mmCIF file of C-alpha atoms in Angstrom:
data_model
loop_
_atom_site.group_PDB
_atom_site.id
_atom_site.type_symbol
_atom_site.label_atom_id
_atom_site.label_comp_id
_atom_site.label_asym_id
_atom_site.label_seq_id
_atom_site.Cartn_x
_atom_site.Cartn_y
_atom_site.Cartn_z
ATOM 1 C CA UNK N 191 -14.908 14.175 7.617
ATOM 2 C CA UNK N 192 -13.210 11.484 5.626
ATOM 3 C CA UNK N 193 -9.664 12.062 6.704
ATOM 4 C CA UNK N 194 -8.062 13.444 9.933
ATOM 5 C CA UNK N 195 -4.766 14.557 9.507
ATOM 6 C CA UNK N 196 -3.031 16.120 12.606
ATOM 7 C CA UNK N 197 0.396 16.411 10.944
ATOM 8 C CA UNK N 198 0.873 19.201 8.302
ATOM 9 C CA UNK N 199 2.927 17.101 5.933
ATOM 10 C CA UNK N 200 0.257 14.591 5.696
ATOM 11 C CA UNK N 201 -2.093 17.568 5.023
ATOM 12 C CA UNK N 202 0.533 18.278 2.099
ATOM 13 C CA UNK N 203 0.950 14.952 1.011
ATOM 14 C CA UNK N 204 -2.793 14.518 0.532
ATOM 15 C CA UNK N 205 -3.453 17.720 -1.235
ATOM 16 C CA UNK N 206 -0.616 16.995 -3.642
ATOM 17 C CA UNK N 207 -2.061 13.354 -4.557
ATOM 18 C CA UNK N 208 -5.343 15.183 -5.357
ATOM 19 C CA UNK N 209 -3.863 18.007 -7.227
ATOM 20 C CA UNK N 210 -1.532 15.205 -9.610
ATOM 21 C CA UNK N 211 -5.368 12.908 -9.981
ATOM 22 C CA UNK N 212 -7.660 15.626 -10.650
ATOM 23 C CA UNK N 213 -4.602 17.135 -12.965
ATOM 24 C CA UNK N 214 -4.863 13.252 -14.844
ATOM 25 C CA UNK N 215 -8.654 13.332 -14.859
ATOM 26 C CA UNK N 216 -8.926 10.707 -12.275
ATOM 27 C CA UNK N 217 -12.232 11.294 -10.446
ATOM 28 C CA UNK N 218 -13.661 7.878 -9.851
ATOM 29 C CA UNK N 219 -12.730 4.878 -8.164
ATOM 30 C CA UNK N 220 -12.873 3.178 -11.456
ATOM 31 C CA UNK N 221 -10.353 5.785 -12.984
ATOM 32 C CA UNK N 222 -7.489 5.438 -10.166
ATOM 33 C CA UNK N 223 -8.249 1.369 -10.651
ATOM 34 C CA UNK N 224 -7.247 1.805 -14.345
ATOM 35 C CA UNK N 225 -5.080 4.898 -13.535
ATOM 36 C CA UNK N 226 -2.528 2.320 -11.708
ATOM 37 C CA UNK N 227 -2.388 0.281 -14.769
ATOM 38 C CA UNK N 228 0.271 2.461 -16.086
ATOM 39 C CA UNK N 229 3.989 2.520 -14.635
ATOM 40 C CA UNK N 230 4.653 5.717 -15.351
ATOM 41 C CA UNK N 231 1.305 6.673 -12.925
ATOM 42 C CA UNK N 232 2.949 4.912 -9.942
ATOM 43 C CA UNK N 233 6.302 7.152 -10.935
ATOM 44 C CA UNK N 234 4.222 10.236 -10.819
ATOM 45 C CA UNK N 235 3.031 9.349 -7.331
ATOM 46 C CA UNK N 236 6.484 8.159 -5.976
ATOM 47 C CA UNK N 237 7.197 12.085 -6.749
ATOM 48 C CA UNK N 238 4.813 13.357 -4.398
ATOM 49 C CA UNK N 239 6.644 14.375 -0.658
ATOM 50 C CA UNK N 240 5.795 11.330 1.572
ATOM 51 C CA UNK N 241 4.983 8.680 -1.082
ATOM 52 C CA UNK N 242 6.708 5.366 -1.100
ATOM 53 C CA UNK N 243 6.274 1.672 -2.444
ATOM 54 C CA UNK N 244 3.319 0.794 0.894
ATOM 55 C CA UNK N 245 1.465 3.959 -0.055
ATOM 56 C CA UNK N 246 0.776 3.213 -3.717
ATOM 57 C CA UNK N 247 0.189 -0.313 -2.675
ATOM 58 C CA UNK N 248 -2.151 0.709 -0.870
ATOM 59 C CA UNK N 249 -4.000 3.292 -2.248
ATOM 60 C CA UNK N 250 -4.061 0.002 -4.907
ATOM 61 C CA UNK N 251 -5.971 -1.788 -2.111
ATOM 62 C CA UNK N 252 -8.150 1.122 -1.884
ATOM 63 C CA UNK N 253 -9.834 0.536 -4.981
ATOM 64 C CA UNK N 254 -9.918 -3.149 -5.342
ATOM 65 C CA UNK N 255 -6.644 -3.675 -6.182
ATOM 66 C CA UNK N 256 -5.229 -6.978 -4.393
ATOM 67 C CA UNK N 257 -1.510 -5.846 -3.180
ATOM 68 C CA UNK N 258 0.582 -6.088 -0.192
ATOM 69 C CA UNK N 259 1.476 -3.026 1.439
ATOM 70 C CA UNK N 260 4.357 -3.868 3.482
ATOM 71 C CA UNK N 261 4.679 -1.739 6.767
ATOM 72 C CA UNK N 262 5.918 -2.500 10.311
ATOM 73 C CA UNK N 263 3.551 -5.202 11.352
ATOM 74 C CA UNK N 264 4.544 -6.974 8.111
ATOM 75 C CA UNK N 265 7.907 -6.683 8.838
ATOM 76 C CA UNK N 266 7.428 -7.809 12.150
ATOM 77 C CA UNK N 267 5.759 -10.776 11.600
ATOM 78 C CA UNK N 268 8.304 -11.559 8.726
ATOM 79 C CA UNK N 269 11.500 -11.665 11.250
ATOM 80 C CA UNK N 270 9.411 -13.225 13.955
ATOM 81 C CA UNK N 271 9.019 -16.410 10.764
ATOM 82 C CA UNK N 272 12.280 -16.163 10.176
ATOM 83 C CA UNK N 273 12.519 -14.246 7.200
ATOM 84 C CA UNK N 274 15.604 -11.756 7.030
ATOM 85 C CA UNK N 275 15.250 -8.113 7.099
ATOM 86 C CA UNK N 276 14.614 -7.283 2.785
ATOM 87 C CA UNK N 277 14.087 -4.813 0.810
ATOM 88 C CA UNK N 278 10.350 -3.368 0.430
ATOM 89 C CA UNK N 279 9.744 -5.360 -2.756
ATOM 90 C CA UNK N 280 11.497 -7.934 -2.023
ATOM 91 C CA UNK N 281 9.321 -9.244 1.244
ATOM 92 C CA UNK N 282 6.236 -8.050 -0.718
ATOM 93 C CA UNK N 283 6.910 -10.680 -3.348
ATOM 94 C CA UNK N 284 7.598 -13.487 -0.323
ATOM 95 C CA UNK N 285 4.322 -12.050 0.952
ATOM 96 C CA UNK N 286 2.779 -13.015 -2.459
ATOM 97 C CA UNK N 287 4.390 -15.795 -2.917
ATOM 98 C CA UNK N 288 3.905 -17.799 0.115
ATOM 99 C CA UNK N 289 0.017 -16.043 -0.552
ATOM 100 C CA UNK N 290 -0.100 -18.227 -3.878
ATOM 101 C CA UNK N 291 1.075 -21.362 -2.146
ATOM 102 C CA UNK N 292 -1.329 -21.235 0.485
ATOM 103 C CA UNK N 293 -3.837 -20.226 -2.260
ATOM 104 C CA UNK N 294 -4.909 -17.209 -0.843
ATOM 105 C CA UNK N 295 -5.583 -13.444 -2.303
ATOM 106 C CA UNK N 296 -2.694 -11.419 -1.515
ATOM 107 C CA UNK N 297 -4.717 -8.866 -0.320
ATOM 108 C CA UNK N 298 -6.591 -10.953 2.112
ATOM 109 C CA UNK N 299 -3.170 -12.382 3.357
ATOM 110 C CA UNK N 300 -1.664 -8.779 3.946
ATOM 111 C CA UNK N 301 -4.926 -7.977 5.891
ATOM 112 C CA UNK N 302 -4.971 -11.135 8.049
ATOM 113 C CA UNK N 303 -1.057 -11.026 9.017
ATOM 114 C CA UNK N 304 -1.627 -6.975 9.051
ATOM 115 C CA UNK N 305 -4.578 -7.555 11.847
ATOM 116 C CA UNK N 306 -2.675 -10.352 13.203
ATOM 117 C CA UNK N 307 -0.057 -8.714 14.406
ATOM 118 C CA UNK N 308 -1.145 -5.080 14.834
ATOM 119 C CA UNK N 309 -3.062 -6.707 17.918
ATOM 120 C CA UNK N 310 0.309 -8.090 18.805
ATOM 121 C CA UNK N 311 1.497 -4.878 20.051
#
């Protein structure tokens, strides 16, 4: 089984994300990678039920993309540094900054603070 789903909307959610690829002729990794090249691809998946900025982000992380998919423990770990309570793409572009200061792949940042503080609580 590759997903478990025990909510019905996230059954939904994930059926109509499949539907919208398979209806773009996205069946490889390779063709969602190139897929979420195009803005108005990300649109298209913001207009699925239960889609937001973190999903696409990362469902971009999924397939090799290197993005920060800002969720709780982000958040978190944001206000406990200081940083005030922004918008979604606003603290993923601190995220990404302060991840090219330090010289490290977004991606790999997300992940570290992500495991960081998800142990946290």
């Amino acid at each position: 089984m590759a997903m478990k789903f025990n909510h019905a909307q996230k059954v939904a959610t994930a059926h109509a994300i499949t539907d919208l690829l398979a209806t773009d002729g996205v069946d490889t990794r390779e063709d969602l990678h190139a897929w979420l090249d195009h803005q108005a691809n990300r649109a298209a998946l913001r207009t699925v039920k239960g889609v937001g900025p973190k999903s696409i982000d990362y469902i971009g992380n999924l397939v090799g993309r290197s993005h920060v998919a800002v969720d709780v423990h982000l958040r978190a770990f944001a206000v406990d540094a200081g940083v005030p309570d922004l918008p979604y793409d606003q603290l993923r572009a601190v995220y990404e900054e302060a991840a090219a200061l330090l010289g490290h792949d977004k991606g790999g940042l997300e992940h570290v603070v992500w495991r960081h503080r998800s142990k946290a609580t």
